[in-house]
Coordinates of N, CA and C in Angstrom, one line a residue:
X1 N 163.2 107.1 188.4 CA 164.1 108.1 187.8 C 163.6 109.5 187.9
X2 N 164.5 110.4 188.4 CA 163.9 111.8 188.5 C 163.8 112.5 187.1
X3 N 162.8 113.1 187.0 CA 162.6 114.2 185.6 C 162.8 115.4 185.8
X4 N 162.3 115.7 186.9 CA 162.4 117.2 186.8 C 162.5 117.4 188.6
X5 N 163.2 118.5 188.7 CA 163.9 119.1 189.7 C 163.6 120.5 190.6
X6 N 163.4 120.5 191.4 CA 163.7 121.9 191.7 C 164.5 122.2 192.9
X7 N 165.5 122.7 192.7 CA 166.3 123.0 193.5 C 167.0 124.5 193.5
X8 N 166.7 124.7 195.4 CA 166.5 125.8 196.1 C 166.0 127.5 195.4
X9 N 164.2 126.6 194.5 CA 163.9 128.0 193.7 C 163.6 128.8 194.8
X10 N 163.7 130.0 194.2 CA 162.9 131.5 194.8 C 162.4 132.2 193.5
X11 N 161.4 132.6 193.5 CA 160.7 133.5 192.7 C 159.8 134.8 193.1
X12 N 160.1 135.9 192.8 CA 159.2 137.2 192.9 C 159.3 137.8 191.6
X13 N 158.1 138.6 191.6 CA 157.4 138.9 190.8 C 158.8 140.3 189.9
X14 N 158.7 140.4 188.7 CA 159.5 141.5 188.6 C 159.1 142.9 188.7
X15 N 160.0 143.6 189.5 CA 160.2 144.8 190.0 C 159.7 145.1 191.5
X16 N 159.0 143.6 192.1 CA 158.9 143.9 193.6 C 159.9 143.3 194.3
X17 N 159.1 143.3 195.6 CA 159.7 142.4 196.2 C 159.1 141.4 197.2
X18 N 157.7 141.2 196.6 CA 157.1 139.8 196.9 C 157.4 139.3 196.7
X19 N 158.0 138.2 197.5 CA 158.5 136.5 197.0 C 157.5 135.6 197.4
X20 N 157.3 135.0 196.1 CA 156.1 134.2 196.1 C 156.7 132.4 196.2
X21 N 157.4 132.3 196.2 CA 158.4 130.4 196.8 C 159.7 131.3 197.6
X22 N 160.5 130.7 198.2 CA 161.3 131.0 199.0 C 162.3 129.8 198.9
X23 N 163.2 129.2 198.4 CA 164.2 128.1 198.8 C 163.6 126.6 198.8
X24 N 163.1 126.4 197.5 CA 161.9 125.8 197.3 C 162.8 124.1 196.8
X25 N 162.7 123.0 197.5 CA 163.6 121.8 196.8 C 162.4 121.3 196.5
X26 N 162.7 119.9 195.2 CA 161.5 119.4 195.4 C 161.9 118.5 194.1
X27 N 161.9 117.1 193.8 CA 162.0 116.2 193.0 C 160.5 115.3 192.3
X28 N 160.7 115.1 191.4 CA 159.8 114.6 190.7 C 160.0 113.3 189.5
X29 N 159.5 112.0 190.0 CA 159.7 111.3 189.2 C 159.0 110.2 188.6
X30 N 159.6 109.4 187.3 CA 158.7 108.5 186.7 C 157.9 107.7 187.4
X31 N 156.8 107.5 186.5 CA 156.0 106.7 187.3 C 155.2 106.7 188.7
X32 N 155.2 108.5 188.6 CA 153.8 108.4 190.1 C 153.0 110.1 189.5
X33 N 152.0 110.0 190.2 CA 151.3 111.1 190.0 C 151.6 112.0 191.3
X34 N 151.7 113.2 191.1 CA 151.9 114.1 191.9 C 151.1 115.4 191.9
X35 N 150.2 115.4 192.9 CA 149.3 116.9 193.1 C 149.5 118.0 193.9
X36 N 149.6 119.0 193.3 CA 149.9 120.3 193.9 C 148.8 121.0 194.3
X37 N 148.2 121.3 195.7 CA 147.1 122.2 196.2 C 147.7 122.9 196.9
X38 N 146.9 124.2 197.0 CA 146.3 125.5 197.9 C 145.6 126.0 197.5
X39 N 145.5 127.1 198.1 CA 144.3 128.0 197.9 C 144.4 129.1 197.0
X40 N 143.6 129.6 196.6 CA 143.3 130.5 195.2 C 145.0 131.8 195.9
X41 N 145.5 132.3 194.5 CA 146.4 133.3 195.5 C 147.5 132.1 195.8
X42 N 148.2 130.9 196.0 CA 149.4 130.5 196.6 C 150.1 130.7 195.9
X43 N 150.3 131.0 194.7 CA 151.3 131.0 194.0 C 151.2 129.5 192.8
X44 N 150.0 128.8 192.9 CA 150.2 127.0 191.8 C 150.7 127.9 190.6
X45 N 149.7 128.4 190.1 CA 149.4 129.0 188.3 C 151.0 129.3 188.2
X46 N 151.8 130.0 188.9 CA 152.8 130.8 188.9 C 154.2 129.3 189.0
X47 N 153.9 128.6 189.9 CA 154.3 127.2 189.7 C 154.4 126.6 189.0
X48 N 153.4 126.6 188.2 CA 152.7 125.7 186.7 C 153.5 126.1 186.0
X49 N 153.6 127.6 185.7 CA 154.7 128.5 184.7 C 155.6 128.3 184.6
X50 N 156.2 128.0 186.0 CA 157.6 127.7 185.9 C 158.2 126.3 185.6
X51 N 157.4 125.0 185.9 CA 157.6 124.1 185.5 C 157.1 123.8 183.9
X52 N 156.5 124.3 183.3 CA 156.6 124.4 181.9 C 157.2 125.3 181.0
X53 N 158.0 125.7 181.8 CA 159.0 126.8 181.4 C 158.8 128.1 180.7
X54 N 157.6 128.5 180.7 CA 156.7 129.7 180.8 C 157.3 130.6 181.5
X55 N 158.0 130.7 182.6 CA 158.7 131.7 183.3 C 159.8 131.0 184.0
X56 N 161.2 131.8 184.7 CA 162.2 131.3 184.8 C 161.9 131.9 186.4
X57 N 162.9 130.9 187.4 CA 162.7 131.1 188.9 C 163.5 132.1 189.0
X58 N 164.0 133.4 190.0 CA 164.4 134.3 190.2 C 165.9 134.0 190.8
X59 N 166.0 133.3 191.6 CA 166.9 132.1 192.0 C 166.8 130.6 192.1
X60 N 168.0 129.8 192.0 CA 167.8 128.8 192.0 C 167.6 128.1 190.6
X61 N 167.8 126.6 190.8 CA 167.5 125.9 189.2 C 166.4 125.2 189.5
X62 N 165.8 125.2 188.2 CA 164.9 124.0 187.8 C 165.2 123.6 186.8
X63 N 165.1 122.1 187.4 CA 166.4 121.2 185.8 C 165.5 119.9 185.5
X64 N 165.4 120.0 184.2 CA 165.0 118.4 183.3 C 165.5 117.5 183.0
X65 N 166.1 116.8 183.5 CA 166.7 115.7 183.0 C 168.5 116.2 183.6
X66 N 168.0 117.1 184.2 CA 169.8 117.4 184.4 C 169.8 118.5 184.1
X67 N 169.6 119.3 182.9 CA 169.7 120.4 182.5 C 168.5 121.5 183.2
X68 N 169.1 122.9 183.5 CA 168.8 123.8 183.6 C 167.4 124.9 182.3
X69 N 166.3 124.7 183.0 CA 165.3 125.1 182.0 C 165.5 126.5 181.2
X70 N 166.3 127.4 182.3 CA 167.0 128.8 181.9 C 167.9 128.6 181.0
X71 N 168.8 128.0 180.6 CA 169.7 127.5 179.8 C 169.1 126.7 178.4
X72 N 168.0 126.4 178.6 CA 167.7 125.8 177.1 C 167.0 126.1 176.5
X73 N 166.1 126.0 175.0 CA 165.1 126.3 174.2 C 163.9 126.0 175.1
X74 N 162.9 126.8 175.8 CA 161.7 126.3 176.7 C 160.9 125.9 175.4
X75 N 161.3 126.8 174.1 CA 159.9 126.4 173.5 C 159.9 124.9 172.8
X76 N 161.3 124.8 172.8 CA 161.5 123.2 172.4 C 160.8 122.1 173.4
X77 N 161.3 122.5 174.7 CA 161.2 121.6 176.0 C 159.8 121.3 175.8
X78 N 158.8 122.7 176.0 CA 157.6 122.1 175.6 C 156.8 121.3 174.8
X79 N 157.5 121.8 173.1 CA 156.9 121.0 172.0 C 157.4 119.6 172.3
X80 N 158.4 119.0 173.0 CA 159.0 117.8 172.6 C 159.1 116.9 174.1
X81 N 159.2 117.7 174.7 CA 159.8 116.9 176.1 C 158.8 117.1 177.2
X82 N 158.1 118.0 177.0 CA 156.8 118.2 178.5 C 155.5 118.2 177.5
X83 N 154.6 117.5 178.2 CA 153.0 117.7 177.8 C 152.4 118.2 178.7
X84 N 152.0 119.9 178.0 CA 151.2 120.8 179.6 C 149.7 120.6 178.8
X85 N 148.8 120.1 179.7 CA 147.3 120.5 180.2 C 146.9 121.7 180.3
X86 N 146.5 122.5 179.7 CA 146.7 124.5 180.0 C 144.9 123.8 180.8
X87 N 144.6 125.1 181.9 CA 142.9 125.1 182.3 C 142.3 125.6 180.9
X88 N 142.7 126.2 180.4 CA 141.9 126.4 179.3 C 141.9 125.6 178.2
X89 N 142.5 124.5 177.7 CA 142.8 124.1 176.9 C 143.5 124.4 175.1
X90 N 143.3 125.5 175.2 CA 143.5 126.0 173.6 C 143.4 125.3 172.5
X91 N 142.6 124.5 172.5 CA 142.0 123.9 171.4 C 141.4 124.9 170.3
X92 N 141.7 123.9 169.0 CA 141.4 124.7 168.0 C 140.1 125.0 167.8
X93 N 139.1 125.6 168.3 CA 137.3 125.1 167.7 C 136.9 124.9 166.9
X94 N 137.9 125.3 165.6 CA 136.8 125.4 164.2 C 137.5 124.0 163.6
X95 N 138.4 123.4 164.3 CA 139.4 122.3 164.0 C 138.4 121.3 164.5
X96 N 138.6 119.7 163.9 CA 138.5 118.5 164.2 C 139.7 118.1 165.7
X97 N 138.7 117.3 166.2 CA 139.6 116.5 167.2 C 141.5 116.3 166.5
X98 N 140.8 115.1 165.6 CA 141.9 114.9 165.2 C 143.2 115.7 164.2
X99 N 142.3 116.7 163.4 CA 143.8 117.9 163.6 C 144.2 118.5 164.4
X100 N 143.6 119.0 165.6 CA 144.0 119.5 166.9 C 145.4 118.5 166.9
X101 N 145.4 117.0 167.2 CA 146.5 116.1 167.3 C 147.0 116.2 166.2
X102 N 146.7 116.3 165.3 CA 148.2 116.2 163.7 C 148.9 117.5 164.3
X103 N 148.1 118.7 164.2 CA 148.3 120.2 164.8 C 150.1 120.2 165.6
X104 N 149.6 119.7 166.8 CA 150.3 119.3 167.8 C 151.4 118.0 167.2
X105 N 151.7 117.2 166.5 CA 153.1 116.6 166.3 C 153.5 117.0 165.0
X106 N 152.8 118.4 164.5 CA 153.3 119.0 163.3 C 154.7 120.1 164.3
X107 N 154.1 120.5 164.9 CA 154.6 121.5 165.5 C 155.7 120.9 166.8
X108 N 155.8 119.9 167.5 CA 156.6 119.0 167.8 C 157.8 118.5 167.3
X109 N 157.6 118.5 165.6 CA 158.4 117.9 164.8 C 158.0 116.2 164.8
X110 N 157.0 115.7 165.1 CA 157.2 114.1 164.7 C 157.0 113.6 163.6
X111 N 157.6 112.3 163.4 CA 158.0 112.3 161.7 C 158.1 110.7 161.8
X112 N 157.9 110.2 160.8 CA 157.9 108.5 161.2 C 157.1 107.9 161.1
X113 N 156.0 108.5 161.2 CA 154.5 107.5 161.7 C 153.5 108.3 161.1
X114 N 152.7 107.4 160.8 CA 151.1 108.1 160.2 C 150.3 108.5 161.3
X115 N 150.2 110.1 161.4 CA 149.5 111.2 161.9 C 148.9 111.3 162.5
X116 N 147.7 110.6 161.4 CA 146.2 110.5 161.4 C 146.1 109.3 162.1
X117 N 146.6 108.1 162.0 CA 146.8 106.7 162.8 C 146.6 106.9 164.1
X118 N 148.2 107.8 164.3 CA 148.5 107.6 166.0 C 147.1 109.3 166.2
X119 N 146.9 109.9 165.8 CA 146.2 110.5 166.5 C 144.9 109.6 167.0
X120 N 144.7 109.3 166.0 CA 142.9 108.1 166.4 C 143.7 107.5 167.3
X121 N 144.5 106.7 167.6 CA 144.8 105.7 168.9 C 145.3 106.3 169.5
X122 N 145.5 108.1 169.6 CA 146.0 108.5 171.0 C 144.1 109.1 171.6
X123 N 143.4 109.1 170.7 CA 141.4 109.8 171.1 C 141.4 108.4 172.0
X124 N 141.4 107.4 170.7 CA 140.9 106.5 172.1 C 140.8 105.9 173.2
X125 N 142.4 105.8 172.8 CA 143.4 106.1 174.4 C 142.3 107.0 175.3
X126 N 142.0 107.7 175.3 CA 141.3 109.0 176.1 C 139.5 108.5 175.9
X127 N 139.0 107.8 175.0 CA 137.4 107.3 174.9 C 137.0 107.8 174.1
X128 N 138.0 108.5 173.1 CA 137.0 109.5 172.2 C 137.2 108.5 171.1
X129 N 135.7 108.1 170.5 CA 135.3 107.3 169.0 C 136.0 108.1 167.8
X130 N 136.4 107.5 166.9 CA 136.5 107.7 165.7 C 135.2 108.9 165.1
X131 N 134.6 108.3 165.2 CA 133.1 109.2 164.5 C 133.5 111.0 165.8
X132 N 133.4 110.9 166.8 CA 133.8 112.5 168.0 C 134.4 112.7 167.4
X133 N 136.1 111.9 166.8 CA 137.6 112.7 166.5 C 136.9 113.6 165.4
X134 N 136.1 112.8 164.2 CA 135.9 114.0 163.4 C 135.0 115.1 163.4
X135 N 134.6 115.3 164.3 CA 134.0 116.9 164.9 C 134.9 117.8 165.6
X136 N 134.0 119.1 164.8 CA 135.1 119.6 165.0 C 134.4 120.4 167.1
X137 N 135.7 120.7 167.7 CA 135.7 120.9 168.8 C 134.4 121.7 169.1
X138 N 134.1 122.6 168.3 CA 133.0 123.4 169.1 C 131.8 122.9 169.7
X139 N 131.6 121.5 168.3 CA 130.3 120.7 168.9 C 130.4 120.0 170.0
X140 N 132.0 120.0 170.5 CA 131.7 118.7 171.0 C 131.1 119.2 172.7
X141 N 131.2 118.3 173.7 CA 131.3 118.4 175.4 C 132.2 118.9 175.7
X142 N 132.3 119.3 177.0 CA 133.5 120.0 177.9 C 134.0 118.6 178.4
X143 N 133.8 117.8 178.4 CA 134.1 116.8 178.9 C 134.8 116.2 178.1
X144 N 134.4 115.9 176.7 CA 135.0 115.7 175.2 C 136.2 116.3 175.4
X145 N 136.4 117.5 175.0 CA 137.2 119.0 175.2 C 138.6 118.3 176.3
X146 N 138.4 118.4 177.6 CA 139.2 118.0 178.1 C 140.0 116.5 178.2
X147 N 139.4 115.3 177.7 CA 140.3 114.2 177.0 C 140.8 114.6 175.9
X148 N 140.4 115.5 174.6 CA 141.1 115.3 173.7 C 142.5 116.7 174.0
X149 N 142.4 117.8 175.3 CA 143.5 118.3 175.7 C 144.0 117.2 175.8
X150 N 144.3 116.0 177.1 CA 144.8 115.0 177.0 C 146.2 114.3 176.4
X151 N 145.1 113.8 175.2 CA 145.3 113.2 174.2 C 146.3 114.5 173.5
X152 N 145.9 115.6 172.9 CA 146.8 116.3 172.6 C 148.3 116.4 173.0
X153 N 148.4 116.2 174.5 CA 149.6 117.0 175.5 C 150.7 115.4 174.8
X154 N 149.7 114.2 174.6 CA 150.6 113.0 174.2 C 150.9 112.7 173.1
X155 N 150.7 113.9 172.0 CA 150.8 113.9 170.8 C 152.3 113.3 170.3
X156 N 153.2 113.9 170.9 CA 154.7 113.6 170.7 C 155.4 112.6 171.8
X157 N 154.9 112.1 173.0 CA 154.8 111.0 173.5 C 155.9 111.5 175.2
X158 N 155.8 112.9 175.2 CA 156.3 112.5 176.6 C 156.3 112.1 177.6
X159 N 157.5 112.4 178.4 CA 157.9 111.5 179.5 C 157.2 112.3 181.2
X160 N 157.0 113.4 180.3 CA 156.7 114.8 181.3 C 155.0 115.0 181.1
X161 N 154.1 115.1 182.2 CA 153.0 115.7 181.5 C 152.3 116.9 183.4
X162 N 152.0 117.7 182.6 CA 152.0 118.9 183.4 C 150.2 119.4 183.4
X163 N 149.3 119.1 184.4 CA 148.3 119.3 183.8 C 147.6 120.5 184.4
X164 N 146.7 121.8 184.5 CA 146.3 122.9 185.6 C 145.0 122.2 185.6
X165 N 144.4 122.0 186.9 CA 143.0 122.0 187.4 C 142.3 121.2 185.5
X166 N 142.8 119.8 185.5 CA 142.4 119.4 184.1 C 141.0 118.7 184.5
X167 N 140.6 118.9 185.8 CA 139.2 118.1 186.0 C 137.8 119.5 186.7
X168 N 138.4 120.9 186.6 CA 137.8 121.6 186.9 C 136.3 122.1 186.7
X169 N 136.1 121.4 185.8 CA 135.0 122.1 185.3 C 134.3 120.8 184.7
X170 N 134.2 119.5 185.2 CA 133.6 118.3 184.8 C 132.8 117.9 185.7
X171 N 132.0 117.0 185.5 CA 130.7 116.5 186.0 C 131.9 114.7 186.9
X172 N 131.1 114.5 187.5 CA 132.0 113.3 188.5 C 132.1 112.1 187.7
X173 N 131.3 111.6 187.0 CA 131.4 110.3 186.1 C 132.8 110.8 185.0
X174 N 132.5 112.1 184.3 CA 133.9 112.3 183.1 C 135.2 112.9 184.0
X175 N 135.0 113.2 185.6 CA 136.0 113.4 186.4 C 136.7 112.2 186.8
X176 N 136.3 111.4 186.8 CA 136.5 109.7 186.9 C 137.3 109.1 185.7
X177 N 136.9 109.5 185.2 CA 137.1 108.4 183.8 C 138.7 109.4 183.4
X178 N 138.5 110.9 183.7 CA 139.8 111.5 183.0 C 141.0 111.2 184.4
X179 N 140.9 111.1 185.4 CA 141.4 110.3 186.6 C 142.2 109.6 186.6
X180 N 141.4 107.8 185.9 CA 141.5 106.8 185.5 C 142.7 107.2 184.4
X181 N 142.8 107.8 183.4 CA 143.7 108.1 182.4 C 144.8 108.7 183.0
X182 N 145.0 109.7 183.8 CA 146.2 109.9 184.9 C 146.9 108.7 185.6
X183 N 146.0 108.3 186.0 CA 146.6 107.4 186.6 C 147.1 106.0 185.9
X184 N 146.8 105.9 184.9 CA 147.5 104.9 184.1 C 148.7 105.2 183.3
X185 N 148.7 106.6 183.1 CA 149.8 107.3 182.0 C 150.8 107.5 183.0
X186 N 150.8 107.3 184.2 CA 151.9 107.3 185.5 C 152.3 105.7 185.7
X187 N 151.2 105.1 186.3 CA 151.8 103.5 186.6 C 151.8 102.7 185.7
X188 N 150.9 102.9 184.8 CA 151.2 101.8 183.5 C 152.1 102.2 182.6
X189 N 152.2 103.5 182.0 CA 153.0 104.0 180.9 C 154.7 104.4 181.6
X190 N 154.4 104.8 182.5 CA 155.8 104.9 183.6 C 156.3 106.5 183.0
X191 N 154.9 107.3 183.5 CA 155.4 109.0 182.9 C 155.5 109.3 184.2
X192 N 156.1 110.9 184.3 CA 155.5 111.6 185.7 C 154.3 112.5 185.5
X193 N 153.4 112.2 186.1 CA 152.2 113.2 185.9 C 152.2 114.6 187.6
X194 N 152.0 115.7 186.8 CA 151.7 116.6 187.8 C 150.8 117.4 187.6
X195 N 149.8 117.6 188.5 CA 148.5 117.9 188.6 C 148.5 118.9 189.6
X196 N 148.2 120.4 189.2 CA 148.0 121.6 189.9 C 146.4 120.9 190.2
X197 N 145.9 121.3 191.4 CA 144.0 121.4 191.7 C 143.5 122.1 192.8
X198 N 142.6 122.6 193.0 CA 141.7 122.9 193.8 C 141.1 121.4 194.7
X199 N 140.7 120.1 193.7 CA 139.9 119.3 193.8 C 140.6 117.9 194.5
X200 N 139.6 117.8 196.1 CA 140.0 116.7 196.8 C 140.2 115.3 196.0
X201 N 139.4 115.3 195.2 CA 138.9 113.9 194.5 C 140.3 113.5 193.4
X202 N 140.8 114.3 193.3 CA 142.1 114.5 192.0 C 143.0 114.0 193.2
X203 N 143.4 114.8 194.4 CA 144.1 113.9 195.2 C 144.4 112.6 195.7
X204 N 143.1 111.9 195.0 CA 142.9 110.5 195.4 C 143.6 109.6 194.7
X205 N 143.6 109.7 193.7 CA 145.1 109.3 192.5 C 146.5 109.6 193.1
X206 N 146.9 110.5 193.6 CA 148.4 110.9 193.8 C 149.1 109.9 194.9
X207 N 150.2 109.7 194.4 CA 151.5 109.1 195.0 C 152.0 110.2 195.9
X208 N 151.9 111.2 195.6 CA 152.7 112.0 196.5 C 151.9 113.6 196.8
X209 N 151.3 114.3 197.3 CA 150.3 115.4 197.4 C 151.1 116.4 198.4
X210 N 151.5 117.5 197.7 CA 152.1 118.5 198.3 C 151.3 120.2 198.4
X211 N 151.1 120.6 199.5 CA 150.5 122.0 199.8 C 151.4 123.2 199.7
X212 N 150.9 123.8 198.9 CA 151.7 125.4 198.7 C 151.1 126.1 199.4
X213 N 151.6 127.1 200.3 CA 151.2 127.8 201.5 C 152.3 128.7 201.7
X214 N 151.7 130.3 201.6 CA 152.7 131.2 201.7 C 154.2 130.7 201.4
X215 N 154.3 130.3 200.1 CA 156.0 130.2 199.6 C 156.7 129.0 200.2
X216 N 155.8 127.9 200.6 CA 156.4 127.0 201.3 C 155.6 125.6 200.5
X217 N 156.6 124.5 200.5 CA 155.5 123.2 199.7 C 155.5 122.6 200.9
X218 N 154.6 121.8 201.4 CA 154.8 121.0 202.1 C 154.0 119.6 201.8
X219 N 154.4 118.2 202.7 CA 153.9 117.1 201.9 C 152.5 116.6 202.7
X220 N 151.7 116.2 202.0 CA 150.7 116.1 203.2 C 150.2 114.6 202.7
X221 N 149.9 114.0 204.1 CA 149.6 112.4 204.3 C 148.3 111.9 202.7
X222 N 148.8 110.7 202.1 CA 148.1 110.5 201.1 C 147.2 109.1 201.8
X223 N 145.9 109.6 201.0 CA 145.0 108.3 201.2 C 144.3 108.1 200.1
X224 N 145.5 107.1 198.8 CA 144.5 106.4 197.9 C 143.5 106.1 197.7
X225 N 142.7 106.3 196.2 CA 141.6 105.5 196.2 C 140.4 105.4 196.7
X226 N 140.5 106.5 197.4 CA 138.7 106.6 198.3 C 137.6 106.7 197.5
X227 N 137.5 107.3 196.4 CA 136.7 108.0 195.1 C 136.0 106.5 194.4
X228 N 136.9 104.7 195.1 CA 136.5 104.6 194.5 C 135.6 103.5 195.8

């Protein structure tokens, strides 16, 4: 099933007339992982914005489920219906793991379920112990840090999850193991995952791997699984 759409975007920057995509189609759907590369400068970040609804295409739609992202609450879309990965994470520091996750389905709106519950079984989901959840972020690892972004983005359980360069700054064993979690939250959980990267090894997971190059995507031949 398709989630998200883009159909015939163009985007330039406001007040020039750079155009940074040009007539851009491109579908995306449940249950595969999808990686977006180029090079520093292609326009991803600017990509990433627009499919988290951070910025609107200049022309052209990008639609969720059918609907037009220009047309609707983005800040809802995000609290409720997309899980973005920021490179930075924005994690709370002075916060515990697991309020980071209350944090995040307070602000969501989720309601129904014990908090504290699903947040511990959304850490471990990701590796993080009970004893990690209750530290607070500053002590923990960058490697910690980036499962419990993760775990965060699944706080309210979407169908959508959006991640920037989420393995950029890890060592190969916790680039592995956060991998392993993409790739199961696509084939086992039946989400769509999309993964902006620099990193060949992140390619190795993807169903489908497309190159941004001067305002153009193109699809480029996939070869599973080599990493392992």
């Amino acid at each position: 099933m398709n989630t998200l759409a883009l159909r015939n975007v163009s985007y330039r920057y406001e007040g020039t007339k750079k155009t940074i995509f040009n007539d851009v189609n491109l579908q995306f759907g449940t249950g595969r992982v999808y990686t977006i590369v180029g090079k520093s400068g292609a326009g991803k970040t600017t990509l990433l914005s627009l499919l988290s609804g951070l910025d609107i295409a200049t022309d052209g739609r990008i639609e969720y489920d059918g609907e037009n992202l220009a047309d609707i609450n983005r800040d809802r879309y995000r609290a409720q219906k997309a899980g973005i990965i920021f490179q930075s994470l924005n994690l709370l520091t002075n916060a515990t793991a697991i309020d980071n996750i209350i944090l995040s389905m307070n602000i969501s709106g989720v309601t129904g379920v014990d908090k504290r519950a699903r947040a511990l079984d959304l850490l471990k989901k990701v590796g993080i112990s009970p004893s990690t959840a209750s530290r607070k972020i500053l002590k923990l690892s960058g490697g910690e840090q980036q499962r419990i972004g993760i775990a965060r983005a699944l706080a309210h359980d979407p169908i959508l999850i959006i991640a920037d360069e989420p393995t950029g700054n890890l060592d190969k064993d916790t680039e592995a193991k956060v991998l392993t979690i993409f790739e199961s939250l696509a084939h086992d959980e039946g989400k769509c995952v999309i993964i902006v990267t620099h990193s060949k090894k992140v390619t190795t997971i993807a169903d489908e791997i497309w190159s941004l190059d001067k305002g153009v995507l193109r699809p480029l031949p996939v070869h599973k699984n080599t990493r392992r």
